[in-house]
Amino acid sequence: MRKIKYKKGRKLQPYNLEYTGIHRSHESEMQLFVYDNFDLIEFEDFKVSDLDKYINTQKTNWLNIHGLNNIELIKSIGNYFEIDNFMLADILNTTRRTKLEELSEILFFNIKSLLPAGDSDNISVEQISFLIKDGILISFQEKRSDFFTHIRERIRTHSGIVRTKKVDYLLYILLDAIMENFYVTIENEEDKVEELINLSKKSADPIILERIEKHRDNFNFLKRSIIPLRDSLYDIKSIKDDNVFNAMEMENFSFFARLHQKSLELLEQIESDMGSLESASNFFFSAQTHKMNEIMKTLTIVSAIFIPLTFIVGVYGMNFEFMPELHYRNGYYTIIGIMILIVIGMIFYFKKRRWF
């Protein structure tokens, strides 16, 4: 059983605001979209001091924050929207698992976004958090990325129904975009597993087994990331049933049910891929065993051929004075001939029995 190791993030106090992620070189930036079916206003390099001026609760507001290094900025946002410190701490503490929380008319959702890390066998992880309050959706990203580029374009070009919906639908399409990264990551892992299966058929290099174990760890990590997401999406049903949190429209709960179904499909796919990986591991060990058996069979056959030859040599290596064959003029050539015939006969016999 794997032991649980305590990480730095576990030692943080609930109200201690400290960014624990690895993306520390990214400066904090804010971007604001204010839109409805008829109008759109977009602000780049937005400031907290402008919130009173440009936030419009009659429309849909999306405040997106890149970079979590500026703790004072996060605190000022928390103060403005009256967000409890423990929620801000969860946003900054990237060791937290995916979860959904509903408290005081605030819906909090954080999720891990996973993508392949270049050409390596590693997986890049970024935590993204969402807050919904008073018709405003606030998203917190550890760094600037292109996860939501197509969503911004849909808002700008009035494509689809996003401009006709509220922040709950916006949360749905943002989560859907992040879940697409899981598909990309799993597909990348599948390609590498297929490559490993082909390599294991051609080579017995131990590095193949190391890579198999690395991808097994990757699939386990994917599974551990998706399971709490599945549970959180299922918990949205309780929000629908209790009729307390009214920031989500009834007709939009079906969209989150689709995300829940996607999470189940992802878990099923991971289970299938882990089975393929187990097959690759078993094939590698089977190939190793087969190769070892072939080597042992060859050595056994060689040993069996030399046993009678060694016996003859041993007999005529004895130092008895009265050995009649020692005085034969052609005795040496006769014994060599007999030994050659024995070798040929044994090889013919082994071939006939298909021992090699």
Short mmCIF file of C-alpha atoms in Angstrom, two decimals:
data_model
loop_
_atom_site.label_atom_id
_atom_site.label_comp_id
_atom_site.label_asym_id
_atom_site.label_seq_id
_atom_site.Cartn_x
_atom_site.Cartn_y
_atom_site.Cartn_z
CA MET A 1 0.00 0.00 0.00
CA ARG A 2 1.33 3.43 -0.95
CA LYS A 3 2.00 5.70 2.01
CA ILE A 4 0.55 9.20 2.09
CA LYS A 5 3.25 11.83 2.24
CA TYR A 6 2.58 15.22 3.73
CA LYS A 7 3.16 18.12 1.38
CA LYS A 8 3.83 21.76 2.07
CA GLY A 9 0.28 22.64 1.09
CA ARG A 10 -1.10 20.49 3.89
CA LYS A 11 0.75 22.58 6.47
CA LEU A 12 -0.93 25.82 5.41
CA GLN A 13 -3.46 27.30 7.80
CA PRO A 14 -6.98 27.70 6.34
CA TYR A 15 -6.72 31.49 6.39
CA ASN A 16 -3.09 31.73 5.34
CA LEU A 17 -3.02 33.11 1.80
CA GLU A 18 0.02 31.73 0.01
CA TYR A 19 0.37 30.61 -3.59
CA THR A 20 1.76 27.05 -3.61
CA GLY A 21 1.96 26.46 -7.37
CA ILE A 22 4.99 26.36 -9.67
CA HIS A 23 3.99 29.15 -12.07
CA ARG A 24 5.61 31.92 -10.06
CA SER A 25 7.06 33.90 -12.96
CA HIS A 26 3.67 34.91 -14.36
CA GLU A 27 2.46 38.38 -13.42
CA SER A 28 -1.14 38.79 -12.35
CA GLU A 29 -3.48 40.28 -14.99
CA MET A 30 -7.24 40.77 -15.16
CA GLN A 31 -9.67 40.75 -18.05
CA LEU A 32 -13.38 41.63 -17.89
CA PHE A 33 -16.23 40.75 -20.26
CA VAL A 34 -19.61 42.39 -19.70
CA TYR A 35 -22.23 41.23 -22.19
CA ASP A 36 -25.79 40.31 -22.96
CA ASN A 37 -27.65 39.38 -26.13
CA PHE A 38 -27.32 42.90 -27.54
CA ASP A 39 -24.08 44.37 -26.24
CA LEU A 40 -20.50 43.47 -25.33
CA ILE A 41 -17.83 45.44 -23.49
CA GLU A 42 -14.34 43.97 -23.09
CA PHE A 43 -11.61 45.32 -20.83
CA GLU A 44 -7.96 44.29 -20.92
CA ASP A 45 -5.52 45.02 -18.07
CA PHE A 46 -8.47 45.59 -15.79
CA LYS A 47 -7.98 47.10 -12.33
CA VAL A 48 -9.81 46.29 -9.10
CA SER A 49 -10.54 49.99 -8.65
CA ASP A 50 -12.68 49.87 -11.83
CA LEU A 51 -15.02 47.16 -10.60
CA ASP A 52 -17.64 49.60 -9.28
CA LYS A 53 -17.55 51.51 -12.55
CA TYR A 54 -17.89 48.67 -15.08
CA ILE A 55 -19.56 45.74 -13.33
CA ASN A 56 -23.18 45.54 -14.48
CA THR A 57 -25.30 43.08 -12.52
CA GLN A 58 -28.05 43.33 -15.15
CA LYS A 59 -25.73 41.62 -17.63
CA THR A 60 -23.36 38.66 -17.60
CA ASN A 61 -19.95 39.50 -16.12
CA TRP A 62 -16.85 37.36 -16.58
CA LEU A 63 -13.77 38.48 -14.66
CA ASN A 64 -10.76 36.38 -15.64
CA ILE A 65 -7.51 36.52 -13.64
CA HIS A 66 -4.19 35.20 -14.97
CA GLY A 67 -1.38 34.62 -12.47
CA LEU A 68 -1.81 34.13 -8.73
CA ASN A 69 1.46 35.65 -7.49
CA ASN A 70 -0.08 38.95 -6.46
CA ILE A 71 -1.59 38.02 -3.09
CA GLU A 72 -2.72 41.60 -2.45
CA LEU A 73 -4.70 41.55 -5.69
CA ILE A 74 -6.41 38.30 -4.67
CA LYS A 75 -7.19 39.78 -1.24
CA SER A 76 -8.67 42.93 -2.76
CA ILE A 77 -10.92 40.86 -5.02
CA GLY A 78 -11.98 38.81 -2.01
CA ASN A 79 -12.77 41.94 -0.05
CA TYR A 80 -14.76 43.49 -2.89
CA PHE A 81 -16.93 40.40 -3.49
CA GLU A 82 -17.02 39.44 0.22
CA ILE A 83 -15.39 36.06 -0.36
CA ASP A 84 -14.29 34.13 2.71
CA ASN A 85 -10.57 33.73 3.18
CA PHE A 86 -10.72 29.96 3.24
CA MET A 87 -12.06 30.02 -0.34
CA LEU A 88 -9.24 32.34 -1.39
CA ALA A 89 -6.81 29.96 0.33
CA ASP A 90 -8.21 27.06 -1.70
CA ILE A 91 -7.71 29.09 -4.89
CA LEU A 92 -4.05 29.71 -4.05
CA ASN A 93 -3.32 26.25 -2.65
CA THR A 94 -2.84 24.09 -5.74
CA THR A 95 -2.50 20.87 -3.73
CA ARG A 96 -6.25 20.81 -3.10
CA ARG A 97 -8.37 18.25 -4.89
CA THR A 98 -11.18 19.20 -7.25
CA LYS A 99 -14.29 20.21 -5.34
CA LEU A 100 -17.61 22.02 -5.52
CA GLU A 101 -18.79 24.21 -2.65
CA GLU A 102 -21.94 26.27 -2.16
CA LEU A 103 -21.90 28.87 0.60
CA SER A 104 -23.70 32.18 1.20
CA GLU A 105 -24.88 32.65 -2.38
CA ILE A 106 -21.39 31.81 -3.68
CA LEU A 107 -20.72 28.79 -5.87
CA PHE A 108 -17.07 27.73 -5.75
CA PHE A 109 -15.61 25.21 -8.18
CA ASN A 110 -11.97 24.34 -8.67
CA ILE A 111 -10.57 21.86 -11.18
CA LYS A 112 -7.24 20.55 -12.41
CA SER A 113 -6.45 21.14 -16.07
CA LEU A 114 -4.09 18.49 -17.46
CA LEU A 115 -2.15 18.58 -20.72
CA PRO A 116 0.86 16.67 -22.12
CA ALA A 117 4.16 18.33 -21.19
CA GLY A 118 5.80 18.68 -24.60
CA ASP A 119 7.61 15.60 -25.93
CA SER A 120 8.24 14.12 -22.47
CA ASP A 121 6.18 11.48 -20.69
CA ASN A 122 5.11 13.99 -18.03
CA ILE A 123 1.77 15.74 -17.60
CA SER A 124 1.44 19.48 -17.10
CA VAL A 125 -0.98 20.44 -14.32
CA GLU A 126 -2.72 23.78 -13.72
CA GLN A 127 -5.41 24.49 -11.16
CA ILE A 128 -8.29 26.68 -12.33
CA SER A 129 -10.90 27.98 -9.90
CA PHE A 130 -14.32 29.55 -10.47
CA LEU A 131 -16.56 31.69 -8.27
CA ILE A 132 -20.14 32.66 -9.09
CA LYS A 133 -21.84 35.42 -7.14
CA ASP A 134 -24.50 37.99 -8.04
CA GLY A 135 -24.39 37.23 -11.76
CA ILE A 136 -20.60 37.49 -11.88
CA LEU A 137 -18.25 34.65 -12.75
CA ILE A 138 -14.65 35.01 -11.59
CA SER A 139 -12.07 32.58 -12.97
CA PHE A 140 -8.58 32.19 -11.52
CA GLN A 141 -5.83 30.74 -13.71
CA GLU A 142 -2.26 30.11 -12.62
CA LYS A 143 -0.91 31.40 -15.93
CA ARG A 144 -2.04 32.80 -19.25
CA SER A 145 -3.08 29.98 -21.56
CA ASP A 146 -5.32 29.35 -24.54
CA PHE A 147 -7.88 27.10 -22.85
CA PHE A 148 -10.66 29.66 -23.30
CA THR A 149 -9.59 31.44 -26.51
CA HIS A 150 -12.41 29.92 -28.55
CA ILE A 151 -14.92 30.89 -25.85
CA ARG A 152 -13.79 34.51 -25.95
CA GLU A 153 -14.18 34.46 -29.74
CA ARG A 154 -17.68 33.03 -29.41
CA ILE A 155 -18.57 35.88 -27.05
CA ARG A 156 -17.03 38.51 -29.32
CA THR A 157 -18.67 37.19 -32.50
CA HIS A 158 -22.00 36.34 -30.85
CA SER A 159 -21.61 32.73 -31.98
CA GLY A 160 -23.98 30.15 -30.53
CA ILE A 161 -26.14 30.85 -27.49
CA VAL A 162 -23.48 31.97 -25.02
CA ARG A 163 -24.53 35.65 -25.22
CA THR A 164 -28.15 34.73 -24.48
CA LYS A 165 -27.25 32.76 -21.34
CA LYS A 166 -26.17 33.69 -17.82
CA VAL A 167 -23.02 32.89 -15.87
CA ASP A 168 -24.11 29.29 -15.15
CA TYR A 169 -23.95 28.47 -18.86
CA LEU A 170 -20.61 30.30 -19.08
CA LEU A 171 -19.32 28.08 -16.26
CA TYR A 172 -20.53 25.04 -18.19
CA ILE A 173 -18.63 25.89 -21.39
CA LEU A 174 -15.50 26.81 -19.42
CA LEU A 175 -15.59 23.45 -17.62
CA ASP A 176 -16.28 21.72 -20.92
CA ALA A 177 -13.19 23.36 -22.44
CA ILE A 178 -11.07 22.14 -19.53
CA MET A 179 -12.46 18.63 -19.82
CA GLU A 180 -11.46 18.60 -23.48
CA ASN A 181 -7.87 18.78 -22.20
CA PHE A 182 -8.43 15.44 -20.48
CA TYR A 183 -9.33 13.91 -23.84
CA VAL A 184 -6.19 15.40 -25.41
CA THR A 185 -4.04 14.07 -22.56
CA ILE A 186 -5.56 10.60 -22.65
CA GLU A 187 -5.19 10.42 -26.43
CA ASN A 188 -1.54 11.42 -26.11
CA GLU A 189 -1.02 8.72 -23.46
CA GLU A 190 -2.72 6.15 -25.69
CA ASP A 191 -0.38 6.97 -28.58
CA LYS A 192 2.64 6.50 -26.33
CA VAL A 193 1.29 3.26 -24.91
CA GLU A 194 0.79 1.91 -28.44
CA GLU A 195 4.37 2.92 -29.22
CA LEU A 196 5.57 1.06 -26.11
CA ILE A 197 3.63 -2.07 -27.10
CA ASN A 198 5.33 -2.06 -30.50
CA LEU A 199 8.73 -1.46 -28.93
CA SER A 200 8.26 -4.30 -26.46
CA LYS A 201 7.78 -6.67 -29.43
CA LYS A 202 11.12 -5.65 -30.91
CA SER A 203 13.35 -4.94 -27.94
CA ALA A 204 13.94 -6.17 -24.42
CA ASP A 205 15.47 -2.91 -23.26
CA PRO A 206 14.62 -2.35 -19.53
CA ILE A 207 13.92 1.33 -20.32
CA ILE A 208 10.67 0.14 -21.93
CA LEU A 209 9.50 -1.25 -18.60
CA GLU A 210 10.41 2.04 -16.89
CA ARG A 211 8.31 3.96 -19.41
CA ILE A 212 5.41 1.54 -18.93
CA GLU A 213 5.48 2.21 -15.20
CA LYS A 214 5.67 5.96 -15.84
CA HIS A 215 2.54 5.88 -18.00
CA ARG A 216 0.82 3.69 -15.43
CA ASP A 217 1.47 6.45 -12.89
CA ASN A 218 0.12 9.00 -15.40
CA PHE A 219 -3.12 7.08 -15.83
CA ASN A 220 -3.49 6.74 -12.07
CA PHE A 221 -2.96 10.50 -11.74
CA LEU A 222 -5.59 11.14 -14.42
CA LYS A 223 -7.98 8.85 -12.60
CA ARG A 224 -7.39 10.60 -9.27
CA SER A 225 -8.05 13.95 -10.98
CA ILE A 226 -11.27 12.90 -12.70
CA ILE A 227 -12.94 11.03 -9.82
CA PRO A 228 -13.44 14.15 -7.62
CA LEU A 229 -14.56 16.05 -10.75
CA ARG A 230 -17.16 13.37 -11.38
CA ASP A 231 -18.35 13.63 -7.77
CA SER A 232 -18.49 17.44 -7.94
CA LEU A 233 -20.54 17.39 -11.13
CA TYR A 234 -22.90 14.91 -9.52
CA ASP A 235 -23.23 17.21 -6.49
CA ILE A 236 -24.66 19.92 -8.77
CA LYS A 237 -27.81 17.80 -8.77
CA SER A 238 -28.23 18.60 -5.07
CA ILE A 239 -28.14 22.31 -5.92
CA LYS A 240 -30.99 21.69 -8.32
CA ASP A 241 -32.99 19.72 -5.77
CA ASP A 242 -32.65 22.08 -2.80
CA ASN A 243 -33.87 25.17 -4.74
CA VAL A 244 -31.70 27.42 -2.60
CA PHE A 245 -28.96 28.58 -4.89
CA ASN A 246 -30.77 30.52 -7.64
CA ALA A 247 -27.79 31.62 -9.77
CA MET A 248 -28.29 28.54 -11.96
CA GLU A 249 -31.23 28.33 -14.29
CA MET A 250 -33.21 25.08 -14.18
CA GLU A 251 -32.89 24.40 -17.91
CA ASN A 252 -29.08 24.58 -17.67
CA PHE A 253 -28.66 21.72 -15.21
CA SER A 254 -28.87 19.31 -18.13
CA PHE A 255 -25.61 20.75 -19.48
CA PHE A 256 -23.81 19.81 -16.27
CA ALA A 257 -25.37 16.35 -16.51
CA ARG A 258 -23.58 16.06 -19.86
CA LEU A 259 -20.29 16.95 -18.19
CA HIS A 260 -20.97 14.29 -15.57
CA GLN A 261 -21.51 11.77 -18.35
CA LYS A 262 -18.24 12.87 -19.95
CA SER A 263 -16.40 12.26 -16.70
CA LEU A 264 -17.79 8.72 -16.60
CA GLU A 265 -16.66 8.14 -20.19
CA LEU A 266 -13.19 9.42 -19.33
CA LEU A 267 -12.92 7.05 -16.38
CA GLU A 268 -14.05 4.12 -18.50
CA GLN A 269 -11.47 5.02 -21.14
CA ILE A 270 -8.73 5.22 -18.52
CA GLU A 271 -9.68 1.78 -17.17
CA SER A 272 -9.47 0.39 -20.71
CA ASP A 273 -6.10 2.06 -21.32
CA MET A 274 -4.72 0.76 -18.02
CA GLY A 275 -5.74 -2.71 -19.18
CA SER A 276 -3.78 -2.17 -22.41
CA LEU A 277 -0.82 -0.97 -20.37
CA GLU A 278 -1.05 -4.08 -18.19
CA SER A 279 -1.04 -6.17 -21.37
CA ALA A 280 2.07 -4.33 -22.57
CA SER A 281 3.78 -5.04 -19.26
CA ASN A 282 2.79 -8.72 -19.37
CA PHE A 283 3.95 -8.98 -22.98
CA PHE A 284 7.32 -7.48 -22.02
CA PHE A 285 7.83 -10.02 -19.24
CA SER A 286 6.59 -12.84 -21.49
CA ALA A 287 9.06 -11.81 -24.18
CA GLN A 288 11.83 -11.70 -21.60
CA THR A 289 10.87 -15.14 -20.30
CA HIS A 290 10.64 -16.54 -23.84
CA LYS A 291 14.05 -15.13 -24.68
CA MET A 292 15.53 -16.64 -21.53
CA ASN A 293 13.93 -20.00 -22.32
CA GLU A 294 15.41 -19.91 -25.82
CA ILE A 295 18.85 -19.21 -24.37
CA MET A 296 18.49 -22.01 -21.81
CA LYS A 297 17.30 -24.42 -24.51
CA THR A 298 20.31 -23.63 -26.68
CA LEU A 299 22.70 -24.05 -23.77
CA THR A 300 21.00 -27.32 -22.78
CA ILE A 301 21.31 -28.72 -26.31
CA VAL A 302 24.98 -27.75 -26.48
CA SER A 303 25.57 -29.33 -23.08
CA ALA A 304 23.73 -32.50 -24.14
CA ILE A 305 25.90 -32.79 -27.26
CA PHE A 306 29.10 -32.42 -25.27
CA ILE A 307 28.15 -34.93 -22.54
CA PRO A 308 29.05 -38.10 -24.58
CA LEU A 309 32.09 -36.33 -26.05
CA THR A 310 33.26 -35.45 -22.55
CA PHE A 311 32.71 -39.06 -21.48
CA ILE A 312 34.89 -40.41 -24.32
CA VAL A 313 37.60 -37.88 -23.62
CA GLY A 314 37.45 -38.79 -19.94
CA VAL A 315 37.79 -42.49 -20.64
CA TYR A 316 40.84 -42.06 -22.80
CA GLY A 317 42.30 -39.53 -20.44
CA MET A 318 42.78 -42.18 -17.75
CA ASN A 319 46.38 -43.13 -17.08
CA PHE A 320 46.06 -46.92 -17.10
CA GLU A 321 48.98 -48.66 -18.72
CA PHE A 322 47.05 -51.48 -20.38
CA MET A 323 44.47 -49.79 -22.61
CA PRO A 324 44.42 -51.69 -25.94
CA GLU A 325 43.04 -48.79 -28.01
CA LEU A 326 46.04 -46.64 -27.08
CA HIS A 327 48.29 -48.77 -29.28
CA TYR A 328 46.15 -48.65 -32.40
CA ARG A 329 47.90 -46.80 -35.20
CA ASN A 330 44.66 -45.09 -36.37
CA GLY A 331 43.02 -45.02 -32.94
CA TYR A 332 43.07 -41.22 -32.69
CA TYR A 333 41.34 -40.74 -36.04
CA THR A 334 38.86 -43.46 -35.25
CA ILE A 335 37.82 -41.84 -31.97
CA ILE A 336 37.56 -38.40 -33.64
CA GLY A 337 35.35 -39.91 -36.32
CA ILE A 338 33.15 -41.59 -33.74
CA MET A 339 32.81 -38.29 -31.87
CA ILE A 340 31.82 -36.48 -35.08
CA LEU A 341 29.24 -39.16 -35.85
CA ILE A 342 27.84 -38.82 -32.34
CA VAL A 343 27.48 -35.04 -32.78
CA ILE A 344 25.78 -35.41 -36.17
CA GLY A 345 23.47 -38.14 -34.83
CA MET A 346 22.41 -36.10 -31.82
CA ILE A 347 21.77 -33.00 -33.94
CA PHE A 348 19.65 -35.10 -36.33
CA TYR A 349 17.74 -36.58 -33.38
CA PHE A 350 17.08 -33.17 -31.83
CA LYS A 351 15.93 -31.79 -35.16
CA LYS A 352 13.59 -34.72 -35.66
CA ARG A 353 12.06 -34.14 -32.21
CA ARG A 354 11.84 -30.39 -33.01
CA TRP A 355 13.74 -29.40 -29.92
CA PHE A 356 15.30 -26.56 -31.85
#
